mmCIF file of C-alpha atoms and ligand atoms in Angstrom:
data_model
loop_
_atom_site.group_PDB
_atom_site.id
_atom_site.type_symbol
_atom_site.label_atom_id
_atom_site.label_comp_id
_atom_site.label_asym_id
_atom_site.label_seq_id
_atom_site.Cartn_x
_atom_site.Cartn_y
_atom_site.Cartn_z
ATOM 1 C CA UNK A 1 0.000 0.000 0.000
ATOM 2 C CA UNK A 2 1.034 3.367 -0.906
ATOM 3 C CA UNK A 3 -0.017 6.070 1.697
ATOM 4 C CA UNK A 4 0.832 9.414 0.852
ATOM 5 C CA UNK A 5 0.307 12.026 4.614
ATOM 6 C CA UNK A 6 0.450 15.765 3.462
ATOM 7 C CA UNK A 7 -0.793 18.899 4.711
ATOM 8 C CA UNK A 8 0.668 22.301 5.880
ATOM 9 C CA UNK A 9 3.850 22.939 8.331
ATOM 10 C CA UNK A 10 3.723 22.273 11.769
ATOM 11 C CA UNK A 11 0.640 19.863 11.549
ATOM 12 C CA UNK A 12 2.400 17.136 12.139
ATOM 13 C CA UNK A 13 2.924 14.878 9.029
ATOM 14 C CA UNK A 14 6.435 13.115 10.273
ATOM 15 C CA UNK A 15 5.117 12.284 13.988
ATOM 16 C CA UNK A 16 2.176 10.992 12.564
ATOM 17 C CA UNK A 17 3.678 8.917 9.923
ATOM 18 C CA UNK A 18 5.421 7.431 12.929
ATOM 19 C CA UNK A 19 2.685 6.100 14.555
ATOM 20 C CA UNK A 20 0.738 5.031 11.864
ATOM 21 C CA UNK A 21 3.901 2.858 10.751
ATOM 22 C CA UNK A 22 4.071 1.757 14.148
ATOM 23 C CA UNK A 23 0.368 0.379 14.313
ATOM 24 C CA UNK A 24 0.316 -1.225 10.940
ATOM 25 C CA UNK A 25 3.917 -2.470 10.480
ATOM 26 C CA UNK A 26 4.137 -0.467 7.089
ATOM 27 C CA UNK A 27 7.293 1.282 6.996
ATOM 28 C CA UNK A 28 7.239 5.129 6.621
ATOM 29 C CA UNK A 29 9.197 7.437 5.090
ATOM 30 C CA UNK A 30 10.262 11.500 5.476
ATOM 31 C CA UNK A 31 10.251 13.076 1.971
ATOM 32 C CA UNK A 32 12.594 16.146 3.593
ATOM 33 C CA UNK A 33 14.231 13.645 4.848
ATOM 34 C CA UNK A 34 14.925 12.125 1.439
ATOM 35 C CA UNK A 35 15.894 15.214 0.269
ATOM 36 C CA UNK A 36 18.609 16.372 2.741
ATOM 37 C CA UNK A 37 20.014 12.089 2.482
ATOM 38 C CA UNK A 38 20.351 12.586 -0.785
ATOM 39 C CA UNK A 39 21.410 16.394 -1.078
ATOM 40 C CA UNK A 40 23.908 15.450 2.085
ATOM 41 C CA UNK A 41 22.560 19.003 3.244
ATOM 42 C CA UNK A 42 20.113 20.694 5.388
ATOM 43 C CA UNK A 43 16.508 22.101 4.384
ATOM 44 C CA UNK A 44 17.587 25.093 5.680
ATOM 45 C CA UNK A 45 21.120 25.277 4.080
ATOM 46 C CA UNK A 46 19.448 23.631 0.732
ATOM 47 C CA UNK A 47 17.079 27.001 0.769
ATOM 48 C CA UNK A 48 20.184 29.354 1.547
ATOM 49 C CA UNK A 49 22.741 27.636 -0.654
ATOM 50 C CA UNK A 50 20.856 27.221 -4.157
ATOM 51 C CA UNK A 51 17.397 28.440 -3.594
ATOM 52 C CA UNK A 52 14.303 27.671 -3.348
ATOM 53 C CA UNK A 53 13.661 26.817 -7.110
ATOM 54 C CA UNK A 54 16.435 24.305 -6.684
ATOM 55 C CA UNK A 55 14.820 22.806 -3.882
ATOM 56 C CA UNK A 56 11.342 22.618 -5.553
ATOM 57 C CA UNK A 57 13.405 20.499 -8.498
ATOM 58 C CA UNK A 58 14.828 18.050 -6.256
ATOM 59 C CA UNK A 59 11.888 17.498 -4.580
ATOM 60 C CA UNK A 60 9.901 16.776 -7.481
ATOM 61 C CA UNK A 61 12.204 14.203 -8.793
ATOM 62 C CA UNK A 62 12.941 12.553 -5.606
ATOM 63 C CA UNK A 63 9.258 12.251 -4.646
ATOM 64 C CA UNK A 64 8.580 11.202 -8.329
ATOM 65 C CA UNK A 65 11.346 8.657 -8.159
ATOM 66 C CA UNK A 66 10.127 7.769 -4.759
ATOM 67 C CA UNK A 67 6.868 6.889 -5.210
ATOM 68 C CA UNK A 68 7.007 4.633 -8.556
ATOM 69 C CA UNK A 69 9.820 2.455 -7.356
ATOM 70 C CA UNK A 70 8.231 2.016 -3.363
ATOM 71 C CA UNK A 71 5.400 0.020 -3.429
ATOM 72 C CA UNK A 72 4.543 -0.361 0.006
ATOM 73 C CA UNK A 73 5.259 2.924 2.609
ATOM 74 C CA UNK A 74 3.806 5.015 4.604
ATOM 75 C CA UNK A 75 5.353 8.757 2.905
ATOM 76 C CA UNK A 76 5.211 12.219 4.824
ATOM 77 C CA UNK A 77 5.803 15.116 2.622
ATOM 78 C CA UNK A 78 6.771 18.683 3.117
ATOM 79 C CA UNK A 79 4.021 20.891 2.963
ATOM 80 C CA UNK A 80 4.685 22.490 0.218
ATOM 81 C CA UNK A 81 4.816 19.559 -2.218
ATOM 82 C CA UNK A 82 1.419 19.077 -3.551
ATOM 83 C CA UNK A 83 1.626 22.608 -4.297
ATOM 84 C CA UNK A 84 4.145 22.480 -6.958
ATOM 85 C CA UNK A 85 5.515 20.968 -10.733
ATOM 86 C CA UNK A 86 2.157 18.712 -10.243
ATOM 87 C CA UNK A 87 3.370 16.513 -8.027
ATOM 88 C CA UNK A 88 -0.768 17.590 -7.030
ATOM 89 C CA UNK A 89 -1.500 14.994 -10.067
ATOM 90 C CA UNK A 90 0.676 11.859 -8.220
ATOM 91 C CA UNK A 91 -1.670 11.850 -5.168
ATOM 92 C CA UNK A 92 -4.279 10.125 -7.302
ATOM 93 C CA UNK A 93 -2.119 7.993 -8.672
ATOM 94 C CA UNK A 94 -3.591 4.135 -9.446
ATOM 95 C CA UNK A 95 -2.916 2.565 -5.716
ATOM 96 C CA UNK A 96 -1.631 5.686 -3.645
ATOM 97 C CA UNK A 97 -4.166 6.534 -0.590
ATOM 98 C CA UNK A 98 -3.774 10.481 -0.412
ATOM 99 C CA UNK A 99 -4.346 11.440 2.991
ATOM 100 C CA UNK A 100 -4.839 15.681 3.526
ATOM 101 C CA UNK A 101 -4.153 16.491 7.221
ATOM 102 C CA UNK A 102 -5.844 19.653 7.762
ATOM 103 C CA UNK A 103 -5.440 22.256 10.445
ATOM 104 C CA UNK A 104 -7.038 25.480 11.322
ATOM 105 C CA UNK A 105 -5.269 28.674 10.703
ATOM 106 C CA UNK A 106 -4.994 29.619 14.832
ATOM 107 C CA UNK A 107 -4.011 25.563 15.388
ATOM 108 C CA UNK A 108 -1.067 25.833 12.592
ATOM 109 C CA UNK A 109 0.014 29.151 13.995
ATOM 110 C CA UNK A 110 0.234 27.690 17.622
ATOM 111 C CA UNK A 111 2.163 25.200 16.823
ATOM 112 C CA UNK A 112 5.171 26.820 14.838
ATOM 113 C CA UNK A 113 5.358 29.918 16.868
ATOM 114 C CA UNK A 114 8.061 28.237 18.444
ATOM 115 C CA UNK A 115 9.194 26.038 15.586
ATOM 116 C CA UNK A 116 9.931 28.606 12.687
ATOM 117 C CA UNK A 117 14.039 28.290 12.928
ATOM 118 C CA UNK A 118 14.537 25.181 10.751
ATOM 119 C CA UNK A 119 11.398 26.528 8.415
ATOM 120 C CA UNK A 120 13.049 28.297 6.023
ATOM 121 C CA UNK A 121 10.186 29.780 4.631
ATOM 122 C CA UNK A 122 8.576 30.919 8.181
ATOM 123 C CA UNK A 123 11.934 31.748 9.492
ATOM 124 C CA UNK A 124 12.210 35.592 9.362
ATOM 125 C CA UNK A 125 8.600 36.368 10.246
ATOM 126 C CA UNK A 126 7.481 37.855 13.504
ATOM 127 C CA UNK A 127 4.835 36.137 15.583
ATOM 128 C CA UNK A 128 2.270 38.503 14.619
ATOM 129 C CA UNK A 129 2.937 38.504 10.821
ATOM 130 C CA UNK A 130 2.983 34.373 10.866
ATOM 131 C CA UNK A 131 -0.772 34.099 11.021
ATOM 132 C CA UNK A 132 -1.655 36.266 8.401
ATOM 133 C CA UNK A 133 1.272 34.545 6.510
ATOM 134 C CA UNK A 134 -0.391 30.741 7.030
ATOM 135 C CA UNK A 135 -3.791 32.229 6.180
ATOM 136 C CA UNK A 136 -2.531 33.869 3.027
ATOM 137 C CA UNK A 137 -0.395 30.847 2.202
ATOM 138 C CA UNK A 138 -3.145 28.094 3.665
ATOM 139 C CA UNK A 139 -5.413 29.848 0.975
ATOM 140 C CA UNK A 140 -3.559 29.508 -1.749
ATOM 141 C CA UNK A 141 -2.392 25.863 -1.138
ATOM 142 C CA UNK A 142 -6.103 24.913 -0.344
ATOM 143 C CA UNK A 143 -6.330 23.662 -4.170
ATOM 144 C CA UNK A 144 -3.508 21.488 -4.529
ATOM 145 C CA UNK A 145 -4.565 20.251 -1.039
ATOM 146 C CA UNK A 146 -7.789 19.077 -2.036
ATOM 147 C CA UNK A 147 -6.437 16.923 -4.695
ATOM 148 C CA UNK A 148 -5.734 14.566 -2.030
ATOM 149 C CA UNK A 149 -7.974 11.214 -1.422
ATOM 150 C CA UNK A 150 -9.015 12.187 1.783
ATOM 151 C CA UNK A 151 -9.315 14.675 4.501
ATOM 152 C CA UNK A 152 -8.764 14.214 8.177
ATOM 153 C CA UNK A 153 -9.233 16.957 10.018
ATOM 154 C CA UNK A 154 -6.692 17.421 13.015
ATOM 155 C CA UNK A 155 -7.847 20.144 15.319
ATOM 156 C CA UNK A 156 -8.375 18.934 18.607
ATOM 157 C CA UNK A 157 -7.604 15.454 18.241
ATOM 158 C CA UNK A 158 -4.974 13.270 19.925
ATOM 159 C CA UNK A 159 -2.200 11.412 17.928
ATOM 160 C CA UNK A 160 -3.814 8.424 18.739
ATOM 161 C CA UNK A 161 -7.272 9.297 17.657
ATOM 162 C CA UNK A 162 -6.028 10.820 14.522
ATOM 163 C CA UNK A 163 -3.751 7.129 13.366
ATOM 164 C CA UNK A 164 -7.570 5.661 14.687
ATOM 165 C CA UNK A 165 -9.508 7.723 11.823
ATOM 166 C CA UNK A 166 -6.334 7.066 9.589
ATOM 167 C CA UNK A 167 -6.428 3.073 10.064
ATOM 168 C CA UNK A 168 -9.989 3.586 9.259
ATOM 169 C CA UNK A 169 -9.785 4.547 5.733
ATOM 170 C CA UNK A 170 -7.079 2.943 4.714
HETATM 171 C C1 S3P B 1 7.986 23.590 3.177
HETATM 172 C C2 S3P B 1 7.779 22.719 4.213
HETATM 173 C C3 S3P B 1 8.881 21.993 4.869
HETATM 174 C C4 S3P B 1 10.068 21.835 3.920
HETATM 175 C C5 S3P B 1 10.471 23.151 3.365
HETATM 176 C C6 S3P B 1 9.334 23.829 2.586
HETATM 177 C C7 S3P B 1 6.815 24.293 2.574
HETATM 178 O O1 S3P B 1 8.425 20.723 5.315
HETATM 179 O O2 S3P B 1 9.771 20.929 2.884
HETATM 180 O O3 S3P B 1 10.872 23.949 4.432
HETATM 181 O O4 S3P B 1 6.921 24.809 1.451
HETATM 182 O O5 S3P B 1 5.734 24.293 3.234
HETATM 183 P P1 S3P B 1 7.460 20.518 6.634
HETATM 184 O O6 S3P B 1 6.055 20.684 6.173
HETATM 185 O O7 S3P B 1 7.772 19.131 7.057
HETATM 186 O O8 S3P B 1 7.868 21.549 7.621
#
């Protein structure tokens, strides 16, 4: 089986992916994590060194790669994968269960107050300018989001009723 999480920063894709893999013995996979094995390199020094186009052309390759040679992983992406050179179209895919965590705007802002240093992309902004940032960006992602299989929504749950609901669709 094929299961795809994805959803924004900070929602926690990689911790869930954990868990999940844990409770059904499917093994699971970091897509940034991937990326920096294979780069030999840091998100954050992969953003400051060649850019974020760079990174966007990696990403799409290795996820490409990734997911027609696996057949049978549990994959967390970064959150902005969906979102561009349509890897949105591999998340239907014949056999890949898409699964879109999603997050309010005041839930996603909570949680990487405190976490924006290795976020490249969140990493300069103030407290006050990273919610209108995630609603701005949250809006504009929303699309490629929704290409996904299904939707579990997040706020308010546990870890362990969240894998529950998960286990359930799959
Ligand atoms: C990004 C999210 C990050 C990482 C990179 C870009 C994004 O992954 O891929 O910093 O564009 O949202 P996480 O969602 O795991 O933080």
């Amino acid at each position: 089986m094929k299961i795809i999480l994805l959803g924004y920063m900070g929602v926690g894709k990689t911790s869930l992916s954990k868990k999940l893999s844990k409770k059904s013995g499917i093994p699971c996979f970091d897509l940034d994590e991937i990326i920096e094995k294979s780069e030999n390199s840091s998100i954050s020094s992969i953003f400051k060194d060649r850019g974020e186009v760079y990174f966007r052309k990696i990403e799409h390759q290795l996820f490409k790669d990734f997911i027609e040679k696996e057949e049978n992983f549990i994959l967390s992406l970064g959150g902005g994968t969906p979102c561009y050179a349509n890897n949105h179209l591999l998340l239907q895919n014949e056999g890949v269960v898409s699964i879109y965590l999603k997050a309010s705007i005041d839930n996603l802002t909570a949680k990487l107050k405190d976490k924006r240093a290795k976020r490249p992309l969140i990493k300069n902004l103030s407290e006050d300018e990273l919610h209108e940032y995630i609603a701005k960006h949250l809006f504009d992602r929303n699309y490629y989001y929704q290409k996904s299989k299904f939707t579990v929504v997040v706020n308010g749950k546990s870890k362990k009723e969240i894998v529950k609901e998960i286990l359930q669709l799959i």
